């Protein structure tokens, strides 16, 4: 297929955006390319299409794990053509990916730059011979860029090792100095440059100075609409501003690196799916977010560089529609950024002190290199803080020491469980035969079956939760037994470190002999200060703000005017306010669904006492606007035909409804049925059924089937007659369990009226995640619970809600394979497991069994 055919087949577009096709053709002609395309210009297609056009696979190097997953999921929506390998991927899955690359099924492999440091990975890739190497976020390779990552410096070494020179780099922001550095660092030979204009015609940009920032943000969100992102410099600001907006009835969440990964993931997904209108975030949010309809971006504090500012505002209006960009500024903002700079560049003595503190805490004498990592735990940080070194300074100093070759931070190798068998295969086989310890025997047989010969050739990453489930041994007991086998000498079992750690990469030296390039550090410090001054220059400039940005990125055009920024005369606030009033007048008329006079509309929108105000969702939202302002907009709406007016009586017209259709659709989004109370009752009844079954020595289904139990939970009978009236519940069943059921229902009804009972939080969250189409693996990851527990929870939910769709939880191919065994008359977990692929877990079997109509 040619590029245009690939574009249509995999992405659904019939034509390329400006600049894309020439980049793709250059790559297909085996030229090195450096493409600098603004956010939203479609740079990912420029490397995805050449990869899909090739007979071989290609590699994409990206620092963003979330972006990897999103792009791979999108590419695989119709057929599996892409995969990613990073620290979240299990060893068995990695082996499967390698096999699919070898078979020609995988055309795009996304990897993190840190992965390139693994010799085993590099050798695998060399043998698989990738066609192209694509580097996303290429500015990270430059120390003069705004987001330097030392791991990017390993890319050229990796490319040289595998013998690949077909390298192309992509970024959204790069000054001329950074472009030259990217070319030099990657050793690109005669690269083709593709630089697309940095102007964004649909963005209305405004900078204004204020100390009333919270009030201004509220006003902007109310007038400019949502979805919106508000960027703050600190976590504290993000949390405080979120609380303020929530108190003013704004649908809002804060987002920063201090939140747990699963919490950040949920907030991000809720924003993408329009469950949350506004995100207040540090710069940790937004990278790789594919949301095209963001209408407003506000910078609550001054960003540190124009690169990061431009990248963040580029997330607005990617659908081409007009969007608002606002930067709020006061004098204190400058000092926040100066503090960040100061703590990013420690002086010589601070670097030496950090080195000494690490070595002293690890009790490392001079001239010795320990073979174990030195933990950076709570006690270490207490020592650090007592020496007036904060976390930011420590992190910066550690990075300098690592670059100089004195230390290395804990790698992904130490984030997981690893096994290696010390005996030869024959000796191990004999040992297993003679074993009297059944647990040891079961464990060794299972790990050999699951991981094979790799265990004899080096450290192999294992899934401890999966092994616990297969062996039927609890996770703590399994870890204990593996430790015992290590003590005996049969194997080497390595557990994850419980805290961050560093390794000394050489023997300890006296700190006065430490050598590092401090002149380079001073240059970087000066570069950061210049970037901050350029950002302040954008705030204070009197010329077109987009022209200022264009010149910063090396594009000439002193006469250029965007016509939409505040310096070009764009009256953003007035237009936004008019749109906000217009929208709320129409929404109030739509909510009322009846004729109403002008006075009543004014009363409702201004928040005056009104009997019908409670029926209107936006009651009182225009309390800060005068009646004259509201009346002017209302008159315009009548003249334009969006409101029908007859004898001073108003109704919304069809064109008026069309104007607010997106808002209406959002309001009318169906709410998921609240099943919590019924599921709580169902669980209590199910528990009692289990007790009675044990008492009579019968199966639970014989005492009372799931279908009957569900009917009881639905109808909640309160008398023996009502219970016996439920189809299938006869006198024989009543004699065994009827009185118990009625007592449970009575107690339950009392609790409902007296207290707010509900399901455990874990159950609620699992139901919510199922409704949001998460896979079983993703739910386990987000809940931080093993699959065995999650699958049991889902089994319970399915027994009450058999109509619940499980296709998002488990792959269709796996469902079919399990169902085939069920159709053959197999109903026991172990029996089915022995007849299907090893990759299908017990948890998935349990869920499909619960879903099966014939269970």
PDB file of C-alpha atoms in Angstrom, residues 90-345:
ATOM      1  CA  UNK A  90       5.629  -8.558  32.046  1.00  0.00           C
ATOM      2  CA  UNK A  91       8.418 -10.813  30.759  1.00  0.00           C
ATOM      3  CA  UNK A  92       6.081 -13.328  29.101  1.00  0.00           C
ATOM      4  CA  UNK A  93       4.331 -10.518  27.261  1.00  0.00           C
ATOM      5  CA  UNK A  94       7.685  -9.183  26.043  1.00  0.00           C
ATOM      6  CA  UNK A  95       8.590 -12.603  24.652  1.00  0.00           C
ATOM      7  CA  UNK A  96       5.239 -12.705  22.880  1.00  0.00           C
ATOM      8  CA  UNK A  97       5.944  -9.279  21.346  1.00  0.00           C
ATOM      9  CA  UNK A  98       9.352 -10.435  20.063  1.00  0.00           C
ATOM     10  CA  UNK A  99       7.717 -13.465  18.451  1.00  0.00           C
ATOM     11  CA  UNK A 100       5.085 -11.309  16.740  1.00  0.00           C
ATOM     12  CA  UNK A 101       7.784  -8.977  15.408  1.00  0.00           C
ATOM     13  CA  UNK A 102       9.643 -12.005  14.018  1.00  0.00           C
ATOM     14  CA  UNK A 103       6.422 -13.231  12.385  1.00  0.00           C
ATOM     15  CA  UNK A 104       5.889  -9.827  10.765  1.00  0.00           C
ATOM     16  CA  UNK A 105       2.695  -9.023  12.708  1.00  0.00           C
ATOM     17  CA  UNK A 106       4.057  -6.062  14.717  1.00  0.00           C
ATOM     18  CA  UNK A 107       5.165  -3.101  12.591  1.00  0.00           C
ATOM     19  CA  UNK A 108       5.626  -0.459  15.312  1.00  0.00           C
ATOM     20  CA  UNK A 109       7.394  -1.031  18.630  1.00  0.00           C
ATOM     21  CA  UNK A 110       7.276   1.792  21.186  1.00  0.00           C
ATOM     22  CA  UNK A 111      10.026   1.788  23.816  1.00  0.00           C
ATOM     23  CA  UNK A 112      11.188   4.114  26.583  1.00  0.00           C
ATOM     24  CA  UNK A 113      14.716   5.572  26.269  1.00  0.00           C
ATOM     25  CA  UNK A 114      15.728   3.827  29.512  1.00  0.00           C
ATOM     26  CA  UNK A 115      15.056   0.456  27.852  1.00  0.00           C
ATOM     27  CA  UNK A 116      17.895   1.084  25.392  1.00  0.00           C
ATOM     28  CA  UNK A 117      20.412   0.650  28.210  1.00  0.00           C
ATOM     29  CA  UNK A 118      19.584  -3.075  28.466  1.00  0.00           C
ATOM     30  CA  UNK A 119      22.177  -5.144  26.604  1.00  0.00           C
ATOM     31  CA  UNK A 120      19.739  -8.041  26.258  1.00  0.00           C
ATOM     32  CA  UNK A 121      17.122  -5.792  24.690  1.00  0.00           C
ATOM     33  CA  UNK A 122      19.655  -4.225  22.299  1.00  0.00           C
ATOM     34  CA  UNK A 123      20.861  -7.639  21.117  1.00  0.00           C
ATOM     35  CA  UNK A 124      17.282  -8.812  20.538  1.00  0.00           C
ATOM     36  CA  UNK A 125      16.491  -5.732  18.486  1.00  0.00           C
ATOM     37  CA  UNK A 126      19.702  -6.059  16.490  1.00  0.00           C
ATOM     38  CA  UNK A 127      18.734  -9.610  15.508  1.00  0.00           C
ATOM     39  CA  UNK A 128      15.234  -8.471  14.517  1.00  0.00           C
ATOM     40  CA  UNK A 129      16.649  -5.693  12.242  1.00  0.00           C
ATOM     41  CA  UNK A 130      14.311  -2.688  12.536  1.00  0.00           C
ATOM     42  CA  UNK A 131      13.825  -0.597   9.402  1.00  0.00           C
ATOM     43  CA  UNK A 132      13.559   2.868  10.990  1.00  0.00           C
ATOM     44  CA  UNK A 133      14.300   4.501  14.334  1.00  0.00           C
ATOM     45  CA  UNK A 134      11.910   7.339  15.237  1.00  0.00           C
ATOM     46  CA  UNK A 135      12.583   9.630  18.200  1.00  0.00           C
ATOM     47  CA  UNK A 136       9.627  11.480  19.660  1.00  0.00           C
ATOM     48  CA  UNK A 137      10.060  14.509  21.964  1.00  0.00           C
ATOM     49  CA  UNK A 138      13.552  14.862  20.467  1.00  0.00           C
ATOM     50  CA  UNK A 139      14.235  18.129  22.323  1.00  0.00           C
ATOM     51  CA  UNK A 140      14.830  15.935  25.410  1.00  0.00           C
ATOM     52  CA  UNK A 141      18.268  15.037  23.987  1.00  0.00           C
ATOM     53  CA  UNK A 142      19.510  18.628  24.235  1.00  0.00           C
ATOM     54  CA  UNK A 143      20.815  20.173  27.434  1.00  0.00           C
ATOM     55  CA  UNK A 144      19.733  23.511  25.965  1.00  0.00           C
ATOM     56  CA  UNK A 145      16.142  22.360  25.574  1.00  0.00           C
ATOM     57  CA  UNK A 146      13.427  22.739  28.217  1.00  0.00           C
ATOM     58  CA  UNK A 147      13.125  19.102  29.255  1.00  0.00           C
ATOM     59  CA  UNK A 148      16.565  17.482  29.065  1.00  0.00           C
ATOM     60  CA  UNK A 149      16.688  13.732  29.808  1.00  0.00           C
ATOM     61  CA  UNK A 150      20.128  12.099  30.168  1.00  0.00           C
ATOM     62  CA  UNK A 151      18.680   8.750  28.996  1.00  0.00           C
ATOM     63  CA  UNK A 152      18.195  10.288  25.519  1.00  0.00           C
ATOM     64  CA  UNK A 153      21.982  10.481  25.174  1.00  0.00           C
ATOM     65  CA  UNK A 154      22.040   6.670  24.983  1.00  0.00           C
ATOM     66  CA  UNK A 155      20.040   6.649  21.751  1.00  0.00           C
ATOM     67  CA  UNK A 156      22.951   7.167  19.364  1.00  0.00           C
ATOM     68  CA  UNK A 157      24.964   4.455  21.133  1.00  0.00           C
ATOM     69  CA  UNK A 158      22.010   2.071  20.740  1.00  0.00           C
ATOM     70  CA  UNK A 159      21.604   2.943  17.041  1.00  0.00           C
ATOM     71  CA  UNK A 160      25.317   2.364  16.422  1.00  0.00           C
ATOM     72  CA  UNK A 161      25.155  -1.003  18.216  1.00  0.00           C
ATOM     73  CA  UNK A 162      22.275  -2.308  16.100  1.00  0.00           C
ATOM     74  CA  UNK A 163      23.766  -0.746  12.959  1.00  0.00           C
ATOM     75  CA  UNK A 164      20.797   1.444  12.029  1.00  0.00           C
ATOM     76  CA  UNK A 165      21.306   4.898  10.471  1.00  0.00           C
ATOM     77  CA  UNK A 166      17.713   5.495   9.298  1.00  0.00           C
ATOM     78  CA  UNK A 167      16.979   7.876  12.175  1.00  0.00           C
ATOM     79  CA  UNK A 168      14.315  10.581  12.219  1.00  0.00           C
ATOM     80  CA  UNK A 169      13.522  12.947  15.079  1.00  0.00           C
ATOM     81  CA  UNK A 170      10.314  14.778  15.970  1.00  0.00           C
ATOM     82  CA  UNK A 171       9.494  17.575  18.386  1.00  0.00           C
ATOM     83  CA  UNK A 172       6.925  20.319  18.862  1.00  0.00           C
ATOM     84  CA  UNK A 173       9.337  22.983  20.140  1.00  0.00           C
ATOM     85  CA  UNK A 174      12.975  23.697  19.343  1.00  0.00           C
ATOM     86  CA  UNK A 175      14.983  26.891  19.046  1.00  0.00           C
ATOM     87  CA  UNK A 176      17.738  27.036  16.374  1.00  0.00           C
ATOM     88  CA  UNK A 177      20.296  26.209  19.082  1.00  0.00           C
ATOM     89  CA  UNK A 178      18.350  23.095  20.140  1.00  0.00           C
ATOM     90  CA  UNK A 179      17.873  21.977  16.503  1.00  0.00           C
ATOM     91  CA  UNK A 180      21.633  22.016  15.957  1.00  0.00           C
ATOM     92  CA  UNK A 181      22.185  20.102  19.185  1.00  0.00           C
ATOM     93  CA  UNK A 182      19.650  17.399  18.189  1.00  0.00           C
ATOM     94  CA  UNK A 183      21.475  16.898  14.860  1.00  0.00           C
ATOM     95  CA  UNK A 184      24.878  16.689  16.585  1.00  0.00           C
ATOM     96  CA  UNK A 185      23.764  14.394  19.411  1.00  0.00           C
ATOM     97  CA  UNK A 186      22.097  11.948  17.001  1.00  0.00           C
ATOM     98  CA  UNK A 187      24.910  12.173  14.427  1.00  0.00           C
ATOM     99  CA  UNK A 188      22.367  12.799  11.665  1.00  0.00           C
ATOM    100  CA  UNK A 189      24.005  12.947   8.223  1.00  0.00           C
ATOM    101  CA  UNK A 190      22.670  15.707   5.939  1.00  0.00           C
ATOM    102  CA  UNK A 191      19.220  15.654   7.549  1.00  0.00           C
ATOM    103  CA  UNK A 192      16.143  17.060   5.872  1.00  0.00           C
ATOM    104  CA  UNK A 193      14.619  19.843   8.018  1.00  0.00           C
ATOM    105  CA  UNK A 194      10.841  20.258   8.183  1.00  0.00           C
ATOM    106  CA  UNK A 195       9.725  23.225  10.245  1.00  0.00           C
ATOM    107  CA  UNK A 196       6.057  24.131  10.219  1.00  0.00           C
ATOM    108  CA  UNK A 197       4.868  27.574  11.300  1.00  0.00           C
ATOM    109  CA  UNK A 198       4.378  28.136  15.006  1.00  0.00           C
ATOM    110  CA  UNK A 199       1.386  30.424  14.533  1.00  0.00           C
ATOM    111  CA  UNK A 200      -2.007  29.042  15.553  1.00  0.00           C
ATOM    112  CA  UNK A 201      -4.754  30.983  13.826  1.00  0.00           C
ATOM    113  CA  UNK A 202      -7.578  29.733  16.053  1.00  0.00           C
ATOM    114  CA  UNK A 203      -5.978  30.647  19.408  1.00  0.00           C
ATOM    115  CA  UNK A 204      -6.918  33.942  21.097  1.00  0.00           C
ATOM    116  CA  UNK A 205      -4.030  34.809  23.399  1.00  0.00           C
ATOM    117  CA  UNK A 206      -4.194  37.264  26.269  1.00  0.00           C
ATOM    118  CA  UNK A 207      -1.805  38.229  29.088  1.00  0.00           C
ATOM    119  CA  UNK A 208      -2.960  40.380  31.965  1.00  0.00           C
ATOM    120  CA  UNK A 209      -1.569  41.334  35.352  1.00  0.00           C
ATOM    121  CA  UNK A 210      -3.670  40.655  38.416  1.00  0.00           C
ATOM    122  CA  UNK A 211      -3.438  39.670  42.076  1.00  0.00           C
ATOM    123  CA  UNK A 212      -7.037  38.370  42.146  1.00  0.00           C
ATOM    124  CA  UNK A 213      -6.153  35.183  40.316  1.00  0.00           C
ATOM    125  CA  UNK A 214      -8.752  32.812  41.766  1.00  0.00           C
ATOM    126  CA  UNK A 215     -11.573  35.202  40.901  1.00  0.00           C
ATOM    127  CA  UNK A 216     -10.197  35.679  37.388  1.00  0.00           C
ATOM    128  CA  UNK A 217      -9.950  31.922  36.779  1.00  0.00           C
ATOM    129  CA  UNK A 218     -13.552  31.428  37.915  1.00  0.00           C
ATOM    130  CA  UNK A 219     -14.722  34.198  35.594  1.00  0.00           C
ATOM    131  CA  UNK A 220     -12.754  32.766  32.657  1.00  0.00           C
ATOM    132  CA  UNK A 221     -14.123  29.265  33.169  1.00  0.00           C
ATOM    133  CA  UNK A 222     -17.655  30.638  33.384  1.00  0.00           C
ATOM    134  CA  UNK A 223     -17.334  32.843  30.307  1.00  0.00           C
ATOM    135  CA  UNK A 224     -15.053  30.853  28.006  1.00  0.00           C
ATOM    136  CA  UNK A 225     -16.508  27.434  28.669  1.00  0.00           C
ATOM    137  CA  UNK A 226     -14.954  23.998  28.927  1.00  0.00           C
ATOM    138  CA  UNK A 227     -13.174  21.619  28.581  1.00  0.00           C
ATOM    139  CA  UNK A 228     -10.433  23.672  30.220  1.00  0.00           C
ATOM    140  CA  UNK A 229      -6.952  23.201  31.677  1.00  0.00           C
ATOM    141  CA  UNK A 230      -5.534  25.565  34.291  1.00  0.00           C
ATOM    142  CA  UNK A 231      -1.764  25.246  34.805  1.00  0.00           C
ATOM    143  CA  UNK A 232      -0.168  26.150  38.141  1.00  0.00           C
ATOM    144  CA  UNK A 233       3.479  26.128  39.207  1.00  0.00           C
ATOM    145  CA  UNK A 234       2.953  24.264  42.478  1.00  0.00           C
ATOM    146  CA  UNK A 235       0.898  21.364  43.775  1.00  0.00           C
ATOM    147  CA  UNK A 236      -0.405  23.550  46.605  1.00  0.00           C
ATOM    148  CA  UNK A 237      -1.791  26.092  44.139  1.00  0.00           C
ATOM    149  CA  UNK A 238      -3.437  23.314  42.119  1.00  0.00           C
ATOM    150  CA  UNK A 239      -5.227  21.903  45.171  1.00  0.00           C
ATOM    151  CA  UNK A 240      -6.306  25.278  46.597  1.00  0.00           C
ATOM    152  CA  UNK A 241      -7.630  26.546  43.263  1.00  0.00           C
ATOM    153  CA  UNK A 242      -9.541  23.290  42.693  1.00  0.00           C
ATOM    154  CA  UNK A 243     -11.262  23.613  46.074  1.00  0.00           C
ATOM    155  CA  UNK A 244     -12.199  27.218  45.252  1.00  0.00           C
ATOM    156  CA  UNK A 245     -13.669  26.289  41.860  1.00  0.00           C
ATOM    157  CA  UNK A 246     -15.574  23.338  43.339  1.00  0.00           C
ATOM    158  CA  UNK A 247     -17.063  25.637  45.971  1.00  0.00           C
ATOM    159  CA  UNK A 248     -18.395  27.678  43.045  1.00  0.00           C
ATOM    160  CA  UNK A 249     -20.029  24.609  41.453  1.00  0.00           C
ATOM    161  CA  UNK A 250     -17.379  24.005  38.774  1.00  0.00           C
ATOM    162  CA  UNK A 251     -16.793  20.360  37.791  1.00  0.00           C
ATOM    163  CA  UNK A 252     -13.084  20.242  38.530  1.00  0.00           C
ATOM    164  CA  UNK A 253     -10.185  18.011  39.664  1.00  0.00           C
ATOM    165  CA  UNK A 254      -6.536  18.708  40.460  1.00  0.00           C
ATOM    166  CA  UNK A 255      -3.701  16.694  38.918  1.00  0.00           C
ATOM    167  CA  UNK A 256      -0.034  16.563  39.886  1.00  0.00           C
ATOM    168  CA  UNK A 257       2.835  14.103  40.277  1.00  0.00           C
ATOM    169  CA  UNK A 258       2.072  13.664  43.992  1.00  0.00           C
ATOM    170  CA  UNK A 259      -1.054  11.641  43.211  1.00  0.00           C
ATOM    171  CA  UNK A 260      -0.913   7.862  42.897  1.00  0.00           C
ATOM    172  CA  UNK A 261      -0.523   6.698  39.258  1.00  0.00           C
ATOM    173  CA  UNK A 262      -3.920   4.990  39.236  1.00  0.00           C
ATOM    174  CA  UNK A 263      -5.574   8.184  40.542  1.00  0.00           C
ATOM    175  CA  UNK A 264      -3.877  10.271  37.833  1.00  0.00           C
ATOM    176  CA  UNK A 265      -5.011   7.763  35.220  1.00  0.00           C
ATOM    177  CA  UNK A 266      -8.643   7.955  36.342  1.00  0.00           C
ATOM    178  CA  UNK A 267      -8.647  11.780  36.393  1.00  0.00           C
ATOM    179  CA  UNK A 268      -7.108  11.880  32.930  1.00  0.00           C
ATOM    180  CA  UNK A 269      -9.663   9.408  31.547  1.00  0.00           C
ATOM    181  CA  UNK A 270     -12.554  11.304  33.154  1.00  0.00           C
ATOM    182  CA  UNK A 271     -11.357  14.532  31.529  1.00  0.00           C
ATOM    183  CA  UNK A 272     -10.983  12.899  28.108  1.00  0.00           C
ATOM    184  CA  UNK A 273     -14.479  11.393  28.402  1.00  0.00           C
ATOM    185  CA  UNK A 274     -16.047  14.706  29.546  1.00  0.00           C
ATOM    186  CA  UNK A 275     -16.915  13.531  33.059  1.00  0.00           C
ATOM    187  CA  UNK A 276     -14.800  16.428  34.405  1.00  0.00           C
ATOM    188  CA  UNK A 277     -14.926  19.909  32.848  1.00  0.00           C
ATOM    189  CA  UNK A 278     -11.779  21.512  34.278  1.00  0.00           C
ATOM    190  CA  UNK A 279      -8.369  20.124  35.218  1.00  0.00           C
ATOM    191  CA  UNK A 280      -6.126  22.227  37.479  1.00  0.00           C
ATOM    192  CA  UNK A 281      -2.648  20.815  37.050  1.00  0.00           C
ATOM    193  CA  UNK A 282       1.067  21.277  37.291  1.00  0.00           C
ATOM    194  CA  UNK A 283       3.007  20.656  34.092  1.00  0.00           C
ATOM    195  CA  UNK A 284       2.703  16.913  34.874  1.00  0.00           C
ATOM    196  CA  UNK A 285      -0.583  16.947  32.933  1.00  0.00           C
ATOM    197  CA  UNK A 286      -1.195  17.020  29.199  1.00  0.00           C
ATOM    198  CA  UNK A 287       1.688  15.161  27.561  1.00  0.00           C
ATOM    199  CA  UNK A 288       0.175  12.806  25.017  1.00  0.00           C
ATOM    200  CA  UNK A 289      -3.427  13.787  25.807  1.00  0.00           C
ATOM    201  CA  UNK A 290      -5.439  13.348  22.627  1.00  0.00           C
ATOM    202  CA  UNK A 291      -8.355  15.686  23.338  1.00  0.00           C
ATOM    203  CA  UNK A 292      -9.138  17.964  20.440  1.00  0.00           C
ATOM    204  CA  UNK A 293     -11.918  20.143  21.890  1.00  0.00           C
ATOM    205  CA  UNK A 294     -10.140  21.957  24.745  1.00  0.00           C
ATOM    206  CA  UNK A 295     -11.647  25.447  24.647  1.00  0.00           C
ATOM    207  CA  UNK A 296      -9.658  27.210  27.366  1.00  0.00           C
ATOM    208  CA  UNK A 297      -6.154  27.103  28.782  1.00  0.00           C
ATOM    209  CA  UNK A 298      -5.187  29.359  31.680  1.00  0.00           C
ATOM    210  CA  UNK A 299      -1.723  29.769  33.146  1.00  0.00           C
ATOM    211  CA  UNK A 300      -2.259  30.636  36.792  1.00  0.00           C
ATOM    212  CA  UNK A 301       1.484  31.209  37.218  1.00  0.00           C
ATOM    213  CA  UNK A 302       4.249  32.245  34.850  1.00  0.00           C
ATOM    214  CA  UNK A 303       5.847  29.245  33.035  1.00  0.00           C
ATOM    215  CA  UNK A 304       9.633  28.981  33.127  1.00  0.00           C
ATOM    216  CA  UNK A 305      10.224  28.860  29.369  1.00  0.00           C
ATOM    217  CA  UNK A 306       8.489  29.808  26.140  1.00  0.00           C
ATOM    218  CA  UNK A 307       8.994  26.202  24.954  1.00  0.00           C
ATOM    219  CA  UNK A 308       6.911  24.749  27.788  1.00  0.00           C
ATOM    220  CA  UNK A 309       4.360  27.580  27.508  1.00  0.00           C
ATOM    221  CA  UNK A 310       3.928  27.041  23.767  1.00  0.00           C
ATOM    222  CA  UNK A 311       3.661  23.279  24.210  1.00  0.00           C
ATOM    223  CA  UNK A 312       0.949  23.695  26.855  1.00  0.00           C
ATOM    224  CA  UNK A 313      -1.153  26.244  24.970  1.00  0.00           C
ATOM    225  CA  UNK A 314      -0.866  24.019  21.889  1.00  0.00           C
ATOM    226  CA  UNK A 315      -3.226  21.568  23.576  1.00  0.00           C
ATOM    227  CA  UNK A 316      -6.129  23.947  22.998  1.00  0.00           C
ATOM    228  CA  UNK A 317      -8.293  24.003  19.880  1.00  0.00           C
ATOM    229  CA  UNK A 318      -6.758  21.043  18.094  1.00  0.00           C
ATOM    230  CA  UNK A 319     -10.083  20.631  16.318  1.00  0.00           C
ATOM    231  CA  UNK A 320      -9.456  23.967  14.561  1.00  0.00           C
ATOM    232  CA  UNK A 321     -12.173  25.847  16.458  1.00  0.00           C
ATOM    233  CA  UNK A 322     -11.545  29.113  18.281  1.00  0.00           C
ATOM    234  CA  UNK A 323     -10.110  28.654  21.777  1.00  0.00           C
ATOM    235  CA  UNK A 324      -9.002  31.020  24.535  1.00  0.00           C
ATOM    236  CA  UNK A 325      -5.503  31.245  26.037  1.00  0.00           C
ATOM    237  CA  UNK A 326      -4.952  33.379  29.164  1.00  0.00           C
ATOM    238  CA  UNK A 327      -1.794  34.018  31.173  1.00  0.00           C
ATOM    239  CA  UNK A 328      -2.300  35.582  34.619  1.00  0.00           C
ATOM    240  CA  UNK A 329       0.764  37.384  35.949  1.00  0.00           C
ATOM    241  CA  UNK A 330       1.915  39.173  39.053  1.00  0.00           C
ATOM    242  CA  UNK A 331       5.410  40.074  40.249  1.00  0.00           C
ATOM    243  CA  UNK A 332       5.688  37.080  42.602  1.00  0.00           C
ATOM    244  CA  UNK A 333       5.560  34.622  39.694  1.00  0.00           C
ATOM    245  CA  UNK A 334       9.072  35.510  38.641  1.00  0.00           C
ATOM    246  CA  UNK A 335      10.433  34.543  42.073  1.00  0.00           C
ATOM    247  CA  UNK A 336       8.762  31.108  41.942  1.00  0.00           C
ATOM    248  CA  UNK A 337      10.573  30.307  38.681  1.00  0.00           C
ATOM    249  CA  UNK A 338      13.843  31.725  39.998  1.00  0.00           C
ATOM    250  CA  UNK A 339      13.514  29.377  42.987  1.00  0.00           C
ATOM    251  CA  UNK A 340      12.975  26.407  40.631  1.00  0.00           C
ATOM    252  CA  UNK A 341      16.122  27.390  38.708  1.00  0.00           C
ATOM    253  CA  UNK A 342      18.149  27.799  41.875  1.00  0.00           C
ATOM    254  CA  UNK A 343      17.160  24.349  43.149  1.00  0.00           C
ATOM    255  CA  UNK A 344      17.908  22.751  39.774  1.00  0.00           C
ATOM    256  CA  UNK A 345      21.575  23.806  39.801  1.00  0.00           C
TER     257      UNK A 345
END
